[in-house]
mmCIF file with all atom_site columns, C-alpha atoms in Angstrom:
data_model
loop_
_atom_site.group_PDB
_atom_site.id
_atom_site.type_symbol
_atom_site.label_atom_id
_atom_site.label_alt_id
_atom_site.label_comp_id
_atom_site.label_asym_id
_atom_site.label_entity_id
_atom_site.label_seq_id
_atom_site.pdbx_PDB_ins_code
_atom_site.Cartn_x
_atom_site.Cartn_y
_atom_site.Cartn_z
_atom_site.occupancy
_atom_site.B_iso_or_equiv
_atom_site.pdbx_formal_charge
_atom_site.auth_seq_id
_atom_site.auth_comp_id
_atom_site.auth_asym_id
_atom_site.auth_atom_id
_atom_site.pdbx_PDB_model_num
ATOM 1  C CA . GLN A 1 1  ? -18.024 -6.012  5.073   1.00 61.00 ? 14  GLN A CA 1
ATOM 2  C CA . ASN A 1 2  ? -14.324 -8.131  6.352   1.00 66.00 ? 15  ASN A CA 1
ATOM 3  C CA . ASP A 1 3  ? -15.287 -11.110 3.451   1.00 71.00 ? 16  ASP A CA 1
ATOM 4  C CA . GLY A 1 4  ? -11.734 -13.069 2.085   1.00 73.00 ? 17  GLY A CA 1
ATOM 5  C CA . ARG A 1 5  ? -14.002 -13.280 -0.432  1.00 77.00 ? 18  ARG A CA 1
ATOM 6  C CA . LEU A 1 6  ? -15.027 -10.227 -2.013  1.00 87.00 ? 19  LEU A CA 1
ATOM 7  C CA . ALA A 1 7  ? -11.007 -9.277  -1.909  1.00 91.00 ? 20  ALA A CA 1
ATOM 8  C CA . ASP A 1 8  ? -10.493 -9.940  -5.270  1.00 90.00 ? 21  ASP A CA 1
ATOM 9  C CA . GLU A 1 9  ? -12.926 -7.647  -5.883  1.00 91.00 ? 22  GLU A CA 1
ATOM 10 C CA . ALA A 1 10 ? -12.193 -4.930  -3.294  1.00 92.00 ? 23  ALA A CA 1
ATOM 11 C CA . LEU A 1 11 ? -8.958  -4.850  -4.204  1.00 94.00 ? 24  LEU A CA 1
ATOM 12 C CA . ARG A 1 12 ? -10.204 -4.254  -7.884  1.00 94.00 ? 25  ARG A CA 1
ATOM 13 C CA . ASN A 1 13 ? -12.300 -0.837  -7.425  1.00 95.00 ? 26  ASN A CA 1
ATOM 14 C CA . LEU A 1 14 ? -9.355  0.056   -5.703  1.00 95.00 ? 27  LEU A CA 1
ATOM 15 C CA . GLN A 1 15 ? -7.277  0.119   -8.464  1.00 92.00 ? 28  GLN A CA 1
ATOM 16 C CA . VAL A 1 16 ? -9.450  1.380   -10.150 1.00 95.00 ? 29  VAL A CA 1
ATOM 17 C CA . ALA A 1 17 ? -10.265 4.203   -7.732  1.00 95.00 ? 30  ALA A CA 1
ATOM 18 C CA . SER A 1 18 ? -6.418  4.917   -6.852  1.00 92.00 ? 31  SER A CA 1
ATOM 19 C CA . LYS A 1 19 ? -6.626  6.468   -9.847  1.00 92.00 ? 32  LYS A CA 1
ATOM 20 C CA . THR A 1 20 ? -7.696  9.516   -9.920  1.00 93.00 ? 33  THR A CA 1
ATOM 21 C CA . GLN A 1 21 ? -7.786  9.700   -4.941  1.00 92.00 ? 34  GLN A CA 1
ATOM 22 C CA . ALA A 1 22 ? -4.126  8.484   -5.163  1.00 88.00 ? 35  ALA A CA 1
ATOM 23 C CA . GLN A 1 23 ? -3.398  10.404  -2.541  1.00 92.00 ? 36  GLN A CA 1
ATOM 24 C CA . SER A 1 24 ? -6.799  9.420   -0.341  1.00 96.00 ? 37  SER A CA 1
ATOM 25 C CA . ALA A 1 25 ? -4.901  8.214   3.012   1.00 97.00 ? 38  ALA A CA 1
ATOM 26 C CA . PHE A 1 26 ? -8.444  5.961   3.637   1.00 97.00 ? 39  PHE A CA 1
ATOM 27 C CA . LEU A 1 27 ? -8.525  4.530   0.073   1.00 96.00 ? 40  LEU A CA 1
ATOM 28 C CA . TRP A 1 28 ? -4.531  3.577   1.443   1.00 97.00 ? 41  TRP A CA 1
ATOM 29 C CA . ARG A 1 29 ? -5.475  1.777   4.671   1.00 97.00 ? 42  ARG A CA 1
ATOM 30 C CA . LEU A 1 30 ? -8.807  -0.058  2.587   1.00 95.00 ? 43  LEU A CA 1
ATOM 31 C CA . MET A 1 31 ? -6.537  -1.243  0.308   1.00 96.00 ? 44  MET A CA 1
ATOM 32 C CA . ALA A 1 32 ? -3.691  -2.249  3.676   1.00 97.00 ? 45  ALA A CA 1
ATOM 33 C CA . GLN A 1 33 ? -7.556  -4.097  4.796   1.00 94.00 ? 46  GLN A CA 1
ATOM 34 C CA . ALA A 1 34 ? -7.772  -5.805  1.741   1.00 94.00 ? 47  ALA A CA 1
ATOM 35 C CA . TRP A 1 35 ? -4.372  -7.111  1.076   1.00 95.00 ? 48  TRP A CA 1
ATOM 36 C CA . SER A 1 36 ? -3.757  -8.378  4.827   1.00 93.00 ? 49  SER A CA 1
ATOM 37 C CA . MET A 1 37 ? -7.585  -10.634 3.716   1.00 91.00 ? 50  MET A CA 1
ATOM 38 C CA . LYS A 1 38 ? -5.587  -12.357 1.096   1.00 91.00 ? 51  LYS A CA 1
ATOM 39 C CA . GLY A 1 39 ? -2.435  -12.518 3.350   1.00 91.00 ? 52  GLY A CA 1
ATOM 40 C CA . ASN A 1 40 ? -0.304  -10.129 1.084   1.00 95.00 ? 53  ASN A CA 1
ATOM 41 C CA . ALA A 1 41 ? 2.595   -8.807  4.404   1.00 98.00 ? 54  ALA A CA 1
ATOM 42 C CA . GLY A 1 42 ? 4.244   -7.245  0.756   1.00 98.00 ? 55  GLY A CA 1
ATOM 43 C CA . MET A 1 43 ? 1.461   -5.525  -0.723  1.00 98.00 ? 56  MET A CA 1
ATOM 44 C CA . VAL A 1 44 ? -0.424  -4.295  2.993   1.00 98.00 ? 57  VAL A CA 1
ATOM 45 C CA . ALA A 1 45 ? 3.424   -2.336  3.676   1.00 98.00 ? 58  ALA A CA 1
ATOM 46 C CA . TYR A 1 46 ? 3.421   -0.991  0.575   1.00 98.00 ? 59  TYR A CA 1
ATOM 47 C CA . ALA A 1 47 ? -0.705  0.296   1.561   1.00 98.00 ? 60  ALA A CA 1
ATOM 48 C CA . THR A 1 48 ? 0.123   1.042   4.571   1.00 98.00 ? 61  THR A CA 1
ATOM 49 C CA . ALA A 1 49 ? 3.327   3.259   3.377   1.00 98.00 ? 62  ALA A CA 1
ATOM 50 C CA . GLU A 1 50 ? 0.864   4.590   0.400   1.00 97.00 ? 63  GLU A CA 1
ATOM 51 C CA . GLU A 1 51 ? -1.209  5.216   3.317   1.00 97.00 ? 64  GLU A CA 1
ATOM 52 C CA . ALA A 1 52 ? 0.821   6.673   6.197   1.00 97.00 ? 65  ALA A CA 1
ATOM 53 C CA . PHE A 1 53 ? 2.352   9.168   3.582   1.00 97.00 ? 66  PHE A CA 1
ATOM 54 C CA . ALA A 1 54 ? -0.535  10.220  2.596   1.00 96.00 ? 67  ALA A CA 1
ATOM 55 C CA . ARG A 1 55 ? -0.812  11.122  5.374   1.00 96.00 ? 68  ARG A CA 1
ATOM 56 C CA . GLY A 1 56 ? 1.914   12.721  5.476   1.00 96.00 ? 69  GLY A CA 1
ATOM 57 C CA . ASP A 1 57 ? 3.035   10.774  8.392   1.00 97.00 ? 70  ASP A CA 1
ATOM 58 C CA . LYS A 1 58 ? 7.418   9.999   6.447   1.00 96.00 ? 71  LYS A CA 1
ATOM 59 C CA . PRO A 1 59 ? 8.447   8.394   9.644   1.00 96.00 ? 72  PRO A CA 1
ATOM 60 C CA . MET A 1 60 ? 6.344   5.389   8.957   1.00 97.00 ? 73  MET A CA 1
ATOM 61 C CA . ALA A 1 61 ? 5.950   5.724   5.551   1.00 97.00 ? 74  ALA A CA 1
ATOM 62 C CA . ARG A 1 62 ? 9.484   5.160   5.099   1.00 97.00 ? 75  ARG A CA 1
ATOM 63 C CA . PHE A 1 63 ? 9.216   2.031   8.222   1.00 97.00 ? 76  PHE A CA 1
ATOM 64 C CA . GLN A 1 64 ? 6.989   0.330   5.860   1.00 97.00 ? 77  GLN A CA 1
ATOM 65 C CA . ALA A 1 65 ? 8.194   0.758   2.184   1.00 97.00 ? 78  ALA A CA 1
ATOM 66 C CA . GLU A 1 66 ? 11.596  -0.012  3.433   1.00 96.00 ? 79  GLU A CA 1
ATOM 67 C CA . ARG A 1 67 ? 9.316   -2.871  4.568   1.00 98.00 ? 80  ARG A CA 1
ATOM 68 C CA . ALA A 1 68 ? 7.824   -3.679  2.125   1.00 98.00 ? 81  ALA A CA 1
ATOM 69 C CA . GLU A 1 69 ? 10.850  -3.600  -1.157  1.00 97.00 ? 82  GLU A CA 1
ATOM 70 C CA . LYS A 1 70 ? 12.024  -6.359  1.934   1.00 97.00 ? 83  LYS A CA 1
ATOM 71 C CA . LEU A 1 71 ? 8.961   -8.498  0.863   1.00 98.00 ? 84  LEU A CA 1
ATOM 72 C CA . LEU A 1 72 ? 7.563   -8.116  -2.664  1.00 98.00 ? 85  LEU A CA 1
ATOM 73 C CA . PRO A 1 73 ? 9.585   -9.097  -5.496  1.00 97.00 ? 86  PRO A CA 1
ATOM 74 C CA . ALA A 1 74 ? 12.453  -7.331  -6.507  1.00 97.00 ? 87  ALA A CA 1
ATOM 75 C CA . GLY A 1 75 ? 10.994  -5.417  -9.578  1.00 96.00 ? 88  GLY A CA 1
ATOM 76 C CA . SER A 1 76 ? 7.296   -4.909  -9.191  1.00 97.00 ? 89  SER A CA 1
ATOM 77 C CA . PRO A 1 77 ? 4.981   -2.478  -9.276  1.00 95.00 ? 90  PRO A CA 1
ATOM 78 C CA . GLY A 1 78 ? 4.549   -2.392  -5.751  1.00 95.00 ? 91  GLY A CA 1
ATOM 79 C CA . TRP A 1 79 ? 8.557   -2.201  -4.785  1.00 97.00 ? 92  TRP A CA 1
ATOM 80 C CA . LEU A 1 80 ? 8.970   0.009   -7.193  1.00 97.00 ? 93  LEU A CA 1
ATOM 81 C CA . ARG A 1 81 ? 6.459   2.013   -5.621  1.00 96.00 ? 94  ARG A CA 1
ATOM 82 C CA . ALA A 1 82 ? 8.272   1.696   -2.112  1.00 97.00 ? 95  ALA A CA 1
ATOM 83 C CA . GLN A 1 83 ? 11.488  2.647   -3.072  1.00 96.00 ? 96  GLN A CA 1
ATOM 84 C CA . ASP A 1 84 ? 9.719   5.783   -4.218  1.00 96.00 ? 97  ASP A CA 1
ATOM 85 C CA . ILE A 1 85 ? 7.973   6.366   -1.232  1.00 96.00 ? 98  ILE A CA 1
ATOM 86 C CA . ARG A 1 86 ? 11.404  5.874   0.741   1.00 94.00 ? 99  ARG A CA 1
ATOM 87 C CA . GLY A 1 87 ? 12.941  9.198   -1.024  1.00 94.00 ? 100 GLY A CA 1
ATOM 88 C CA . GLN A 1 88 ? 11.060  10.734  -0.436  1.00 94.00 ? 101 GLN A CA 1
ATOM 89 C CA . ALA A 1 89 ? 9.979   10.794  2.586   1.00 92.00 ? 102 ALA A CA 1
ATOM 90 C CA . GLY A 1 90 ? 13.881  11.215  3.159   1.00 86.00 ? 103 GLY A CA 1
ATOM 91 C CA . GLY A 1 91 ? 15.197  7.547   3.296   1.00 61.00 ? 104 GLY A CA 1
ATOM 92 C CA . LYS A 1 92 ? 18.003  6.736   1.912   1.00 59.00 ? 105 LYS A CA 1
#
């Protein structure tokens, strides 16, 4: 609904869905949109990396994962997963 006030609820629901639908590019696209509404560029990059990886777009997944690593706090769950994505997508 493109309403920032609903972003927190959307993220909670999407995080639950990601437990069983982690390979859904559409889920990660929605996650990126929700994080964008909250103004969290690091999590937008991470979710976009997940989306690209789910679609099989390894160059974009690697690019967004590297971006997420720069924007997210070192050691955070998103930062760690971004490292995994970068490695699986053929990054250094």
